């Protein structure tokens, strides 16, 4: 069954620490999660730990095994095989060729990222790299609370309004012309005002959300 609601079905291939974490979180949120791994013990463990709704032992490099297990019927498949590059690439290719609309694959190196994109992964994650960058940013720019990377050059950032912006309006600061940034929201009494007016006064210590190029965001006085 394919829909946008909680009927959405997920499969996780590979039950290492990453795959288990994804499956457990989806399962806790009430989604139907099919987990597979070539290691029988990991499959049994996933079932006994209630990480998955269903779990199967199979070799995901075999298209027939994936078809038979119903993997090709899923809305989203997460290929969580980081350390076995060949298996990860073949599995991703199999799942895309099987017609799965949304395939997320885990990479363990830059070249692995490229290969996964080449074989059709819709979204590639490289958690060790991404987490390392996030940590470095939070250490050097503690005023940035949250960052969503839209593509390698553009982001949406939630930040603490700096001292220099205190008591000034969005128009007054000319954030668009001076910084190339658009303000999406400004926080007020624990809530966000979306699309704030240009005469909205900014207050230091509260939060705002901006969208723009990374090099513009990095010029903010944070
Ligand atoms: P971590 O534990 O750090 O998250 P990881 O996500 O990189 O590591 P791997 O060590 O790559 O995980 O292993 C993921 C799982 O994939 C393992 O449990 C392994 O048994 C399983 N696996 C490897 N090859 C296949 C395959 N061909 N078919 C099914 N499962 C496989």
Coordinates of N, CA, C and O and ligand atoms in Angstrom, one line a residue, residues 13-20 36-39 42 58-62 80-84 87-88 91 106-108 128, ligand 1:
X13 N 17.9 -2.5 5.0 CA 18.8 -3.6 4.6 C 20.1 -3.4 5.3 O 20.8 -2.4 5.0
X14 N 20.4 -4.3 6.2 CA 21.7 -4.2 6.9 C 21.4 -3.8 8.4 O 20.9 -2.7 8.6
X15 N 21.7 -4.6 9.3 CA 21.3 -4.3 10.7 C 22.6 -4.1 11.5 O 22.8 -4.7 12.6
X16 N 23.5 -3.2 11.0 CA 24.6 -2.7 11.9 C 24.0 -1.7 12.8 O 22.8 -1.6 13.0
X17 N 24.8 -0.9 13.5 CA 24.3 0.1 14.5 C 23.4 1.1 13.8 O 22.4 1.5 14.3
X18 N 23.8 1.5 12.6 CA 23.1 2.6 11.9 C 21.7 2.0 11.4 O 20.7 2.6 11.7
X19 N 21.7 0.9 10.8 CA 20.5 0.3 10.3 C 19.5 0.0 11.4 O 18.3 0.3 11.3
X20 N 20.0 -0.5 12.5 CA 19.2 -0.8 13.7 C 18.5 0.5 14.2 O 17.4 0.5 14.6
X36 N 16.1 -6.6 6.8 CA 16.8 -7.8 6.3 C 18.3 -7.7 6.6 O 18.8 -6.6 6.6
X37 N 18.9 -8.9 6.7 CA 20.4 -9.0 6.9 C 20.8 -10.4 6.5 O 20.0 -11.3 6.6
X38 N 22.0 -10.5 6.1 CA 22.5 -11.8 5.7 C 22.9 -12.6 7.0 O 23.0 -13.9 6.9
X39 N 23.0 -12.0 8.1 CA 23.4 -12.6 9.3 C 22.1 -13.0 10.1 O 21.4 -12.1 10.6
X42 N 21.6 -11.5 13.6 CA 21.2 -10.1 13.6 C 19.7 -10.0 13.4 O 19.0 -9.1 13.9
X58 N 18.5 -12.8 4.4 CA 18.7 -12.9 3.0 C 19.9 -12.2 2.5 O 20.4 -11.3 3.2
X59 N 20.4 -12.6 1.3 CA 21.6 -11.9 0.7 C 21.0 -10.8 -0.3 O 20.4 -11.2 -1.3
X60 N 21.2 -9.6 0.1 CA 20.6 -8.5 -0.7 C 21.3 -8.3 -2.0 O 20.8 -7.5 -2.8
X61 N 22.4 -9.0 -2.3 CA 22.9 -8.8 -3.7 C 22.2 -9.7 -4.7 O 22.4 -9.7 -5.9
X62 N 21.2 -10.5 -4.2 CA 20.4 -11.4 -5.0 C 19.0 -10.8 -5.3 O 18.2 -10.7 -4.4
X80 N 21.6 0.1 4.5 CA 22.5 0.5 5.6 C 23.7 -0.5 5.7 O 23.9 -1.1 6.7
X81 N 24.4 -0.6 4.6 CA 25.5 -1.5 4.5 C 26.7 -0.6 4.3 O 27.0 -0.2 3.1
X82 N 27.4 -0.1 5.3 CA 28.4 0.9 5.1 C 29.8 0.3 4.8 O 30.5 0.8 3.9
X83 N 30.1 -0.8 5.5 CA 31.5 -1.3 5.4 C 31.7 -2.3 4.3 O 32.9 -2.6 4.0
X84 N 30.7 -2.7 3.6 CA 30.9 -3.7 2.5 C 30.5 -2.9 1.2 O 29.3 -3.0 0.8
X87 N 28.8 -4.9 -1.7 CA 27.4 -5.4 -1.4 C 26.5 -4.2 -1.4 O 25.3 -4.3 -1.8
X88 N 27.0 -3.1 -0.9 CA 26.1 -1.9 -0.8 C 25.7 -1.4 -2.2 O 24.6 -1.0 -2.4
X91 N 23.4 -3.9 -3.9 CA 22.1 -3.9 -3.3 C 21.3 -2.6 -3.7 O 20.1 -2.7 -4.1
X106 N 23.5 4.4 2.7 CA 24.6 4.9 3.7 C 26.0 4.7 3.0 O 26.3 3.6 2.6
X107 N 26.8 5.7 3.0 CA 28.1 5.6 2.5 C 29.2 5.6 3.6 O 28.9 6.1 4.7
X108 N 30.3 5.1 3.3 CA 31.4 5.1 4.3 C 32.7 5.9 3.8 O 33.7 5.9 4.5
X128 N 29.2 9.7 9.4 CA 30.4 10.1 10.1 C 30.9 11.4 9.7 O 31.3 12.3 10.5
Ligands
LIG1 P1 27.6 0.5 11.9 O1 27.5 -0.7 12.7 O2 28.8 1.4 12.3 O3 26.4 1.2 11.6 P2 27.5 -0.1 9.1 O4 26.1 0.5 9.1 O5 28.5 0.4 8.2 O6 28.1 -0.1 10.5 P3 28.1 -2.7 8.3 O7 29.2 -3.1 9.2 O8 28.4 -2.2 6.9 O9 27.2 -1.6 9.0 O10 27.1 -3.9 8.3 C1 25.7 -3.7 8.1 C2 25.0 -5.0 8.0 O11 24.9 -5.4 6.7 C3 25.7 -6.2 8.8 O12 24.9 -6.6 9.8 C4 25.9 -7.2 7.6 O13 25.6 -8.5 8.1 C5 24.9 -6.8 6.6 N1 25.2 -7.2 5.3 C6 26.4 -7.1 4.6 N2 26.3 -7.7 3.4 C7 25.0 -8.0 3.2 C8 24.3 -8.6 2.2 N3 24.9 -9.0 1.0 N4 23.0 -8.9 2.4 C9 22.4 -8.6 3.5 N5 23.0 -8.0 4.5 C10 24.3 -7.7 4.4

